Amino acid sequence: MSYEAEYRRSLTDPEGFWREKAEALPWFSFPKTILDQDENGVWRWFHGGRLNTAWLALDRHVAEGRGDQTALIYDSPVTGQIRRYSYAELTERVARVAGGLSALGVGKGDRVVIYMPMVPEAAVAMLACARLGAIHSVVFGGFAAPELATRIDDARPKVILTASCGIEFTNVIPYKPLLDGAIERAAHTPDHVVLLQREQSQADLGASGYLDWHEWEAAATPAGWVEVDATDPLYILYTSGTTGKPKGVLRDNGGHAVALHYSMKAIYDVDCGDVFWAASDVGWVVGHSYIVYGPLLRGCTSVLFEGKPVRTPDAGAYWRVIEEHKVRSFFVAPTAFRAIKKEDPECALKAAYDISSLKYQFVAGERLDPPTYHWLEDNLQIPVIDHWWQTETGWSICANMAGVELMATKPGSPTLPVPGYDLRVLDEAGRELGPNQEGAVVLKEPLPPGSLPTIWEDHERFRKAYFSQYPGFYFSGDEGFRDEDGYVYVMGRMDDVINVAGHRLSTGQMEEVLAEHPAIAECAVVGIEDADKGQIPLGLLLLKDGANVDPEDLQRELVQMVREAVGPFAAFKRAVVVKRLPKTRSGKILRQIIRKMIDGKPYVTPSTIDDPAIIPEIGDILRAEGVMT
Ligand code: COA
Ligand code: AMP
């Protein structure tokens, strides 16, 4: 099958195409309809289909004779452990934890927040929720208490599952104080909290009423799976939007299972028994789709890595894992390779390992800059595949489909649209642009299976955020272009979302934090280019009249405020006092222009600007401060 034929068919006969992909999975009841619209006019896949995602990912492999095959490898250089779970063992553990949740009153449709580091129990917790038809909401361990509180209030979980600590390099980070702080702030109180004690730092459960995970799991009676509808929700995953309030991306069961199962072979070229590794975190969509669900749905062995590209113990960590577990396809954010390249520019540490099992290197999460692409290609001598996707879609929008037909790669491009995605580039007036003309990257409805059908309890925001700009098209928020061969280039966000070391953050969220400082009258946060992290946030501050503060003290206080309100991974380190902020006459701050000016990119000053002189004025201040040259 050629890529062209596969892609064409997905657009000309979407129902036939996805029926066939759905038939590759054993459903309890096959869908009655493949594609139709729900009461909100949203396109939905596989109405009437009955399944259980955890059963498909675990029990059915055991039933098909793969019980002894390794399902999950926990490789943790930060604790010095490697543990392997067979499909039979993982099924047994998931059933037991599901039983524990059920005993705490969790049933179909109830929410469970999972605030855990990269330990196997995090994956077990997700699958246990899926087994019960409960909806999990995993919150990345790097988020500070206020962000966790926002997510607790939005999802209103019956139970929160957590651990005593996370480990960042050699830093042990206790989670209980963060969770206690979040619960104290939140209006909603969970019925129960279950905490996994880790030996690196035991939490004092005292009078908290928190349950000890090990005792709770040991006492549980394994639970059976619950049949759900294809359109029933599997999980909520919060992601940054343009405002301070995160968007609860909802994922359903049926479309998700079909899309991920298809993607494992079609995109990553792995199948039953192959070892797949996504070095991300379960708190992000990559972790949901390609540490937990995708590999297990396909019967692969998935690696869950609790470590870093460098200093755990060195910049050869990835090569060690690939050799040790015979990884076939590896997926990580480009920022991780920039970190390796910085410490080991010649990639000399690779020579100590036999990484001949590795057939493909996949990257995503941020733009793959051409120097990193070339470094990878030169050093690995295998296809280096950039692919573009978002939390909202749950799997790739553009990729070089290794399992269908490997196309020529072009540096800086995630290649071509994946089947199911009808991608267009539009100008501001909604006109389709020609080759090499940059505009908004949009996707014509219907989106393929796996993509979000709504935002949790906020359908109006879903409609406004994604479908109000260009009716009939999903607005990705990214700008880019297609070249004369149709290759897609994704250049960056058009909105106020930034990408720091592969982590998606809202500048609006950071502005809300800065604005709390008593000396600040107004502020803007922009994401500027950074050689290591891709982008980093920069704060531009207008002080209140008469505010008498030392700029260095102010910056220190603001950095601390962002760490405590958002989390350290936001990497907010720099804030500069300016005299004025560029705005439109209606008062909208022109953040994109400031960003482009700092990055040395061309920008057009809009006719609606209040005073065009403000832009060069800010340029002078930033040059004097050494922020730009
Ligand atoms: N829990 C608590 N703190 C966390 C955290 C977590 N899960 N993840 C990051 N942090 C903290 C770090 O400890 C660091 O804190 P510090 O300022 O006190 O040192 C801060 O957040 C910044 O972290 P990070 O951006 O990870 O930078 P780093 O210098 O610690 O590490 C890399 C650099 C390249 C190793 C790291 O960014 C990395 O592994 N990136 C891969 C990104 C990724 O997997 N993205 C997923 C999307 S595909
Ligand atoms: P997230 O939802 O956290 O996965 O972040 C999605 C955003 O990351 C996208 O909207 C892009 O801005 C960016 N992104 C992800 N993958 C790529 C890629 N391969 N190339 C360019 N940008 C990417």
XYZ file of C-alpha atoms and ligand atoms in Angstrom:
700
model
C 0.000 0.000 0.000
C 1.432 3.396 -0.925
C 1.114 6.381 1.365
C -0.769 8.256 -1.339
C -3.385 5.500 -1.757
C -3.830 5.104 2.012
C -4.198 8.841 2.544
C -6.566 9.378 -0.395
C -8.839 6.568 0.695
C -9.073 7.978 4.228
C -10.512 11.184 2.786
C -12.668 9.847 -0.041
C -14.108 6.941 1.958
C -13.570 7.747 5.646
C -16.230 5.331 6.829
C -14.872 2.405 4.822
C -11.324 3.259 5.842
C -12.005 3.456 9.569
C -14.439 0.505 9.535
C -11.569 -1.591 8.281
C -9.199 -0.251 10.980
C -11.883 -0.844 13.643
C -12.289 -4.444 12.443
C -8.676 -5.081 13.427
C -9.740 -4.920 17.096
C -11.941 -7.413 18.966
C -14.966 -5.392 20.177
C -17.565 -6.720 22.580
C -20.117 -5.367 20.040
C -18.999 -3.893 16.755
C -20.158 -0.255 16.183
C -23.572 0.217 14.611
C -22.454 3.372 12.817
C -18.914 4.327 11.874
C -19.369 8.107 11.733
C -22.253 10.374 12.632
C -22.956 13.638 14.434
C -24.061 13.932 18.042
C -26.645 16.317 19.488
C -24.034 19.116 19.517
C -23.248 18.613 15.838
C -19.853 17.094 16.698
C -18.656 14.245 14.486
C -18.406 11.040 16.507
C -16.847 7.728 15.622
C -18.173 4.247 16.274
C -21.527 4.900 17.942
C -22.996 1.724 19.362
C -19.614 0.006 19.649
C -19.006 -1.680 23.011
C -15.530 -2.248 24.397
C -13.241 -1.813 27.337
C -9.909 -0.127 26.618
C -8.043 -1.839 29.469
C -9.375 -5.240 28.389
C -8.187 -4.546 24.838
C -4.781 -3.443 26.135
C -4.285 -6.296 28.608
C -6.702 -9.201 29.148
C -7.231 -9.915 25.485
C -3.487 -10.364 24.923
C -3.458 -12.894 27.752
C -6.458 -14.628 26.142
C -4.629 -14.642 22.811
C -1.584 -16.366 24.348
C 0.681 -13.400 25.041
C 0.397 -13.625 28.835
C 4.110 -14.337 29.314
C 5.291 -11.600 26.983
C 6.683 -8.482 28.656
C 4.133 -5.671 28.544
C 5.978 -3.008 30.509
C 9.617 -2.438 31.408
C 10.172 0.024 34.224
C 13.694 1.359 33.811
C 14.636 3.794 36.527
C 18.244 4.967 36.659
C 17.274 7.440 39.388
C 16.423 4.566 41.744
C 18.717 1.942 40.187
C 15.904 -0.448 39.261
C 14.701 -2.338 36.229
C 11.414 -4.249 36.597
C 9.543 -6.201 33.942
C 5.819 -6.935 33.965
C 4.363 -9.598 31.697
C 0.921 -9.056 30.200
C -0.471 -11.577 32.722
C 1.180 -9.777 35.674
C 0.095 -6.336 34.541
C -3.465 -7.546 33.982
C -3.511 -8.998 37.475
C -2.209 -5.770 39.058
C -4.593 -3.575 37.125
C -7.546 -5.755 38.133
C -6.482 -5.529 41.772
C -6.062 -1.745 41.736
C -9.391 -1.460 39.922
C -10.854 -3.530 42.766
C -9.307 -1.113 45.264
C -10.838 1.851 43.465
C -14.176 0.125 43.238
C -14.093 -0.486 47.007
C -13.660 3.285 47.435
C -16.841 3.867 45.454
C -15.346 4.573 42.030
C -17.531 3.444 39.156
C -18.243 4.228 35.528
C -18.057 7.948 34.752
C -16.441 8.900 38.096
C -13.226 10.895 37.923
C -9.900 9.911 39.455
C -6.959 12.331 39.560
C -3.546 10.701 39.203
C -0.664 12.882 40.424
C 2.286 10.558 40.203
C 5.872 10.370 38.996
C 7.127 7.917 36.371
C 6.515 4.713 38.310
C 4.702 1.648 36.944
C 1.854 2.286 39.386
C 0.982 5.423 37.376
C 0.284 3.284 34.303
C -1.492 0.701 36.450
C -3.695 3.466 37.880
C -4.668 4.732 34.431
C -5.518 1.258 33.182
C -7.425 0.454 36.396
C -9.651 3.493 35.799
C -10.200 2.392 32.206
C -11.130 -1.079 33.442
C -13.920 0.412 35.554
C -15.070 2.895 32.911
C -13.943 5.661 35.293
C -12.368 8.796 33.816
C -8.778 9.504 34.769
C -7.165 12.899 34.838
C -3.393 12.601 35.100
C -1.665 15.756 36.320
C 2.032 16.148 35.472
C 4.172 15.936 38.609
C 5.949 19.204 37.796
C 2.785 21.262 38.349
C 2.632 23.310 41.522
C -0.240 23.168 44.036
C -2.434 25.932 42.499
C -2.412 24.242 39.075
C -3.260 20.916 40.659
C -6.069 22.617 42.597
C -7.551 24.057 39.388
C -7.624 20.580 37.868
C -9.138 19.042 41.005
C -11.910 21.622 40.973
C -12.637 21.146 37.306
C -12.716 17.330 37.335
C -14.128 16.880 40.879
C -12.500 13.473 41.489
C -13.838 10.921 43.961
C -10.309 9.652 44.534
C -6.787 11.033 44.084
C -3.901 8.633 43.557
C -0.451 9.924 44.366
C 3.034 8.947 45.538
C 5.322 10.109 48.312
C 7.846 11.677 45.933
C 9.189 12.231 42.458
C 12.889 12.222 41.573
C 14.474 14.818 39.281
C 18.074 13.831 38.641
C 19.201 13.431 42.279
C 16.579 15.793 43.659
C 13.864 14.065 45.677
C 10.639 16.081 45.477
C 8.013 15.234 48.134
C 4.527 15.247 46.611
C 2.387 15.225 49.756
C 2.986 18.886 50.668
C 2.033 19.840 47.100
C -1.103 17.711 47.171
C -2.054 18.904 50.667
C -1.668 22.488 49.441
C -3.809 21.794 46.395
C -6.586 20.137 48.387
C -6.552 23.027 50.821
C -6.946 25.534 47.976
C -9.534 23.554 46.024
C -13.253 23.962 46.628
C -13.754 20.271 45.886
C -12.543 17.652 48.374
C -11.959 14.091 47.166
C -13.504 11.270 49.185
C -10.167 9.457 49.392
C -6.468 9.875 48.688
C -4.241 6.833 48.178
C -0.494 7.406 48.462
C 2.274 5.147 47.165
C 5.164 5.215 49.632
C 8.545 5.227 47.914
C 11.667 4.419 49.869
C 13.499 7.557 48.645
C 11.165 9.704 50.789
C 8.336 8.345 52.895
C 5.420 10.661 53.545
C 4.074 11.045 57.053
C 0.424 10.081 56.603
C -0.316 11.019 60.232
C -3.911 12.094 60.665
C -4.354 12.931 56.982
C -6.645 9.982 56.365
C -4.637 9.133 53.238
C -4.556 5.411 52.504
C -1.294 3.539 52.051
C -1.204 2.229 48.463
C 0.577 -1.053 49.262
C -1.902 -1.989 52.018
C -4.848 -0.839 49.908
C -3.759 -2.827 46.870
C -2.938 -5.945 48.913
C -6.381 -5.916 50.518
C -8.275 -5.382 47.264
C -10.349 -7.983 45.450
C -9.592 -7.962 41.709
C -12.340 -6.287 39.699
C -13.707 -7.339 36.322
C -13.917 -5.000 33.375
C -16.912 -2.805 32.641
C -18.257 -2.604 29.108
C -18.484 0.980 27.881
C -19.719 2.701 24.744
C -17.216 3.763 22.136
C -18.237 7.363 22.783
C -17.920 7.151 26.583
C -15.014 9.178 27.968
C -11.734 7.458 28.814
C -9.822 10.399 30.189
C -9.519 14.138 30.637
C -6.107 15.668 30.002
C -5.676 19.342 30.772
C -3.630 21.409 28.392
C -2.692 25.062 28.168
C -4.914 27.378 26.227
C -4.629 31.084 25.717
C -6.194 31.935 29.073
C -5.008 31.001 32.537
C -7.638 28.250 32.838
C -6.457 24.995 31.257
C -8.622 23.131 28.769
C -9.814 19.672 29.805
C -9.348 17.751 26.576
C -11.739 14.808 26.615
C -10.844 11.525 24.949
C -13.359 8.814 24.182
C -12.767 5.058 24.257
C -13.557 3.722 20.794
C -11.938 6.244 18.463
C -8.889 6.392 20.710
C -8.386 2.611 20.690
C -8.788 2.341 16.909
C -6.548 5.317 16.105
C -3.738 4.312 18.467
C -3.831 0.669 17.428
C -3.570 1.743 13.785
C -0.846 4.312 14.476
C 1.514 1.854 16.159
C 2.014 -0.130 12.970
C 1.265 2.528 10.355
C 3.379 5.324 11.844
C 5.872 3.690 14.196
C 6.189 0.364 12.332
C 5.920 -1.761 15.475
C 3.679 -4.720 16.115
C 3.040 -7.451 18.699
C 6.237 -8.298 20.551
C 8.252 -5.299 19.359
C 9.777 -2.967 21.932
C 8.614 0.644 21.751
C 9.898 3.496 23.882
C 8.492 6.979 24.300
C 10.715 8.917 26.723
C 8.086 11.318 27.918
C 6.020 11.531 31.100
C 2.602 10.019 31.789
C 1.438 13.570 32.602
C 1.584 14.541 28.921
C -0.348 13.289 25.945
C 2.730 11.497 24.599
C 2.815 9.494 27.802
C -0.892 8.665 27.620
C -0.807 7.599 23.986
C 2.635 6.085 23.601
C 3.864 4.937 26.984
C 0.581 3.409 28.083
C -2.277 2.904 25.645
C -0.817 2.650 22.126
C 1.933 0.073 22.723
C -0.306 -2.100 24.913
C -3.257 -1.960 22.525
C -0.896 -3.268 19.837
C 0.645 -5.979 22.057
C 4.092 -4.363 22.134
C 6.508 -4.056 25.036
C 6.565 -0.479 26.332
C 9.444 1.111 28.235
C 8.556 3.419 31.135
C 11.735 5.374 31.854
C 12.245 7.308 35.057
C 15.351 9.200 34.090
C 16.723 11.988 31.951
C 18.718 12.189 28.731
C 21.738 13.429 30.695
C 23.173 12.996 34.193
C 21.273 9.755 34.850
C 24.122 8.937 34.877
C 25.430 10.526 31.664
C 24.575 11.519 28.103
C 24.727 7.854 27.063
C 21.568 6.975 29.081
C 19.339 6.648 26.001
C 21.802 4.415 24.155
C 22.061 2.179 27.233
C 18.267 1.742 27.397
C 18.003 1.045 23.653
C 20.676 -1.660 23.877
C 19.422 -3.180 27.105
C 15.785 -3.543 26.022
C 16.301 -3.896 22.242
C 14.141 -0.900 21.416
C 12.914 -0.880 17.810
C 11.243 2.571 17.646
C 12.141 5.426 19.968
C 10.222 8.661 20.439
C 11.354 11.731 22.370
C 11.232 15.549 22.267
C 14.068 17.296 20.342
C 15.028 19.245 23.478
C 16.312 15.991 24.985
C 18.720 15.519 22.088
C 19.851 19.128 22.354
C 20.748 18.340 25.971
C 22.716 15.254 24.887
C 24.410 17.151 22.062
C 25.535 19.828 24.501
C 27.231 17.285 26.790
C 28.430 14.862 24.125
C 28.697 16.842 20.855
C 30.388 13.996 18.964
C 27.901 11.446 20.300
C 30.928 9.502 21.482
C 29.095 7.697 24.301
C 26.984 5.807 21.760
C 30.035 3.777 20.722
C 29.872 1.821 23.981
C 26.450 0.393 23.112
C 25.000 -1.859 20.449
C 21.922 0.014 19.298
C 21.417 -2.002 16.112
C 17.861 -2.896 17.239
C 16.837 0.727 16.652
C 15.159 1.177 13.281
C 13.557 4.614 13.642
C 14.066 7.752 15.677
C 10.810 9.711 16.145
C 10.639 13.206 17.574
C 7.750 15.556 18.412
C 6.488 17.985 21.005
C 8.172 20.998 19.426
C 9.699 21.892 16.084
C 12.713 19.741 15.193
C 15.314 22.350 14.385
C 17.439 21.406 11.344
C 20.792 21.325 13.269
C 19.387 18.739 15.694
C 17.869 16.811 12.775
C 21.261 16.643 11.017
C 23.074 15.703 14.218
C 20.673 12.812 14.745
C 20.794 11.650 11.164
C 24.605 11.760 11.040
C 25.004 9.918 14.305
C 22.219 7.349 14.109
C 22.188 6.553 10.378
C 18.513 5.556 10.536
C 15.353 7.459 9.501
C 14.836 10.462 11.790
C 11.127 11.163 11.749
C 9.667 14.429 12.951
C 5.930 14.229 13.513
C 3.500 16.924 14.519
C 0.603 16.513 16.899
C -1.250 18.002 19.823
C -2.925 16.980 23.050
C -6.216 17.621 21.285
C -5.664 15.088 18.507
C -4.046 12.417 20.716
C -1.929 11.136 17.817
C -0.045 12.546 14.839
C -1.495 14.952 12.348
C 1.603 14.830 10.130
C 4.253 12.139 9.987
C 6.438 10.071 7.768
C 4.503 6.823 8.003
C 7.217 4.230 8.500
C 4.776 1.309 8.464
C 2.993 2.394 5.284
C 5.630 3.873 2.992
C 8.714 5.697 4.108
C 8.916 8.966 2.185
C 11.992 11.125 1.694
C 12.510 13.393 4.679
C 13.070 17.132 4.514
C 14.741 18.887 7.452
C 12.291 21.107 9.317
C 9.204 19.285 8.025
C 7.076 16.622 9.764
C 6.460 15.335 6.209
C 2.850 14.752 5.102
C -0.612 14.596 6.665
C -1.564 11.306 8.289
C -4.661 9.477 6.949
C -7.821 11.034 8.326
C -6.469 14.580 8.501
C -7.585 16.875 5.685
C -5.014 19.618 6.237
C -5.219 23.092 4.720
C -3.301 26.348 5.176
C -5.560 29.408 5.259
C -5.041 33.145 5.306
C -6.841 35.461 7.724
C -9.864 35.664 5.434
C -10.117 31.877 5.226
C -8.719 31.601 1.691
C -6.546 28.601 0.951
C -2.900 29.546 0.461
C -0.584 28.183 -2.200
C 2.817 26.500 -1.826
C 5.286 28.174 0.517
C 2.779 30.740 1.753
C 2.520 30.826 5.525
C -0.847 30.878 7.272
C -3.022 29.101 9.819
C -2.795 25.313 9.713
C -6.336 23.952 9.965
C -8.033 20.579 9.593
C -11.286 20.105 7.729
C -14.047 18.344 9.657
C -14.552 15.556 10.482
C -11.413 14.974 12.482
C -10.309 11.317 12.531
C -10.946 8.911 15.434
C -9.039 9.708 18.617
C -9.403 13.488 18.335
C -11.198 15.353 21.078
C -15.012 15.483 20.832
C -15.300 18.283 23.413
C -13.772 20.010 26.418
C -14.838 18.540 29.737
C -18.058 20.278 30.817
C -17.351 23.268 28.570
C -18.615 22.571 25.097
C -18.924 26.273 24.350
C -15.196 26.746 24.924
C -14.499 23.796 22.622
C -16.579 25.404 19.891
C -15.048 28.840 20.386
C -11.428 27.733 20.760
C -11.321 25.399 17.791
C -14.194 26.023 15.377
C -15.121 29.719 15.530
C -12.165 31.078 13.513
C -12.825 29.062 10.345
C -16.260 27.379 10.373
C -15.992 23.756 9.284
C -12.293 23.620 10.121
C -10.438 22.775 13.326
C -8.063 25.624 14.180
C -4.796 24.067 15.356
C -3.298 27.291 16.738
C -0.114 26.587 14.749
C 1.092 28.523 11.753
C 2.938 26.988 8.867
C 2.979 26.233 5.162
C 3.193 23.436 2.595
C 5.945 23.334 0.006
C 5.519 22.481 -3.675
C 5.559 18.731 -2.828
C 2.864 19.168 -0.197
C 5.313 18.715 2.707
C 4.039 20.492 5.787
C 6.170 22.906 7.837
C 4.881 23.833 11.298
C 6.593 27.029 12.392
C 5.091 27.864 15.788
C 1.977 28.959 17.620
C -0.166 31.847 16.451
C -1.763 32.207 19.868
C -0.372 32.836 23.322
C 0.713 29.281 23.923
C 4.451 28.637 24.225
C 6.530 25.499 24.191
C 9.293 25.206 26.791
C 11.423 22.056 26.509
C 8.520 20.250 24.841
C 6.145 21.406 27.587
C 3.121 23.412 26.528
C 2.425 26.506 28.627
C 0.126 29.486 28.486
C 1.654 32.941 28.681
C -1.735 34.184 29.957
C -1.392 31.858 32.934
C 2.021 33.336 33.817
C 0.745 36.886 33.312
C -1.997 36.217 35.850
C 0.675 35.214 38.350
C 2.929 38.228 37.685
C -0.018 40.605 37.923
C -0.456 39.535 41.565
C 2.778 41.326 42.493
C 1.974 44.624 44.262
C 4.476 46.626 42.176
C 3.123 45.564 38.794
C 0.553 47.599 36.912
C 0.513 45.533 33.743
C 2.599 42.838 32.113
C 3.062 40.657 29.066
C 4.789 37.286 28.832
C 6.210 36.211 25.493
C 8.002 33.037 24.472
C 11.405 33.760 22.985
C 13.803 31.403 21.237
C 16.235 29.454 23.387
C 19.001 27.201 22.115
C 18.355 24.465 24.702
C 14.659 24.575 25.530
C 13.314 25.757 22.162
C 11.462 28.609 23.830
C 11.581 30.270 27.234
C 9.198 32.808 28.746
C 10.194 36.455 29.100
C 8.193 38.876 31.243
C 7.775 42.516 30.223
C 6.637 44.606 33.156
C 5.011 47.987 33.602
C 5.411 49.200 37.150
C 2.770 51.035 39.132
C 3.380 54.772 39.449
C 5.620 55.394 42.422
C 6.617 51.714 42.767
C 10.113 51.755 44.157
C 11.603 48.320 43.651
C 15.023 47.002 42.821
C 14.685 45.266 39.406
C 16.820 42.321 40.522
C 14.768 41.781 43.682
C 11.614 42.089 41.628
C 12.803 39.472 39.150
C 13.760 37.084 41.961
C 10.334 37.472 43.559
C 8.531 36.933 40.275
C 10.576 33.836 39.430
C 9.633 32.371 42.790
C 5.966 33.283 42.304
C 5.806 31.460 38.956
C 7.579 28.405 40.391
C 5.066 28.261 43.232
C 1.983 28.964 41.153
C 2.689 27.139 37.888
C 5.711 24.928 38.507
C 9.470 24.930 38.016
C 9.265 23.411 34.525
C 7.818 26.721 33.232
C 11.459 27.913 33.395
C 10.428 31.519 34.015
C 13.751 33.217 34.771
C 13.765 36.653 33.172
C 11.642 39.792 33.577
C 12.417 43.268 32.246
C 10.807 46.572 33.189
C 9.566 48.555 30.152
C 7.929 51.958 29.828
C 4.945 50.980 27.674
C 3.464 47.860 26.080
C 2.413 47.797 22.420
C -1.339 47.516 22.129
C -4.084 47.816 19.581
C -6.453 50.735 20.021
C -8.907 48.302 21.592
C -6.294 47.418 24.225
C -5.036 43.996 23.056
C -1.328 43.521 23.794
C 0.612 42.653 20.625
C 2.678 39.793 22.035
C 3.434 38.123 18.698
C 5.125 41.256 17.381
C 7.359 41.563 20.416
C 8.255 37.879 20.107
C 9.092 38.172 16.428
C 11.167 41.300 16.986
C 13.201 39.604 19.745
C 13.714 36.482 17.620
C 14.870 38.673 14.717
C 11.973 37.566 12.504
C 10.026 39.802 10.114
C 6.791 41.241 11.484
C 4.078 43.536 10.221
C 3.004 46.390 12.459
C -0.799 46.425 12.326
C -2.595 49.628 11.424
C -4.627 49.263 14.625
C -1.545 49.768 16.817
C -1.878 52.509 19.382
C 1.648 53.872 18.920
C 4.160 52.178 16.541
C 7.117 53.830 18.342
C 6.644 51.489 21.321
C 8.108 48.498 19.469
C 11.573 49.984 18.772
C 11.477 51.490 22.265
C 11.119 48.003 23.777
C 13.844 46.771 21.405
C 16.256 49.371 22.812
C 15.474 48.371 26.406
C 15.912 44.656 25.664
C 19.211 45.290 23.891
C 20.440 47.299 26.850
C 19.400 44.417 29.121
C 21.209 41.885 26.913
C 18.008 39.980 26.082
C 18.422 40.606 22.356
C 21.272 41.663 20.120
N 8.427 17.091 38.804
C 8.987 18.099 39.476
N 9.800 19.017 38.921
C 10.039 18.901 37.610
C 9.472 17.892 36.826
C 8.644 16.944 37.478
N 8.065 15.941 36.828
N 9.900 18.038 35.557
C 10.701 19.120 35.532
N 10.790 19.628 36.777
C 11.612 20.761 37.217
C 13.082 20.436 37.104
O 13.544 19.774 38.243
C 13.692 21.832 36.973
O 13.677 22.409 38.248
P 14.829 23.441 38.711
O 14.535 24.727 38.030
O 14.631 23.506 40.190
O 16.141 22.845 38.304
C 12.666 22.585 36.155
O 11.426 21.864 36.340
C 12.970 22.661 34.674
O 12.979 21.339 34.190
P 13.349 20.891 32.707
O 12.712 21.778 31.719
O 13.048 19.443 32.615
O 14.890 21.199 32.591
P 16.103 20.414 33.159
O 17.290 21.274 32.972
O 15.811 19.914 34.528
O 16.237 19.164 32.153
C 16.025 18.134 29.980
C 16.509 19.348 30.762
C 16.375 18.286 28.518
C 16.727 16.926 30.568
C 14.508 17.976 30.148
O 13.887 19.173 29.743
C 13.870 16.835 29.387
O 14.039 15.670 29.676
N 13.040 17.181 28.430
C 12.236 16.242 27.685
C 10.891 16.880 27.536
C 9.752 15.922 27.378
O 9.848 14.750 27.632
N 8.640 16.466 26.968
C 7.412 15.747 26.849
C 6.650 16.155 25.641
S 7.003 15.047 24.319
P 1.051 19.434 23.146
O -0.415 19.607 23.090
O 1.622 19.653 24.503
O 1.495 18.132 22.530
O 1.690 20.592 22.259
C 1.264 20.742 20.946
C 2.021 21.852 20.298
O 3.420 21.541 20.264
C 1.638 22.034 18.850
O 0.501 22.852 18.693
C 2.889 22.647 18.269
O 2.937 24.029 18.513
C 3.992 21.970 19.038
N 4.495 20.797 18.314
C 4.305 19.502 18.629
N 4.960 18.703 17.768
C 5.563 19.510 16.869
C 6.387 19.281 15.704
N 6.737 18.061 15.331
N 6.792 20.363 15.006
C 6.458 21.621 15.380
N 5.704 21.890 16.476
C 5.263 20.845 17.216
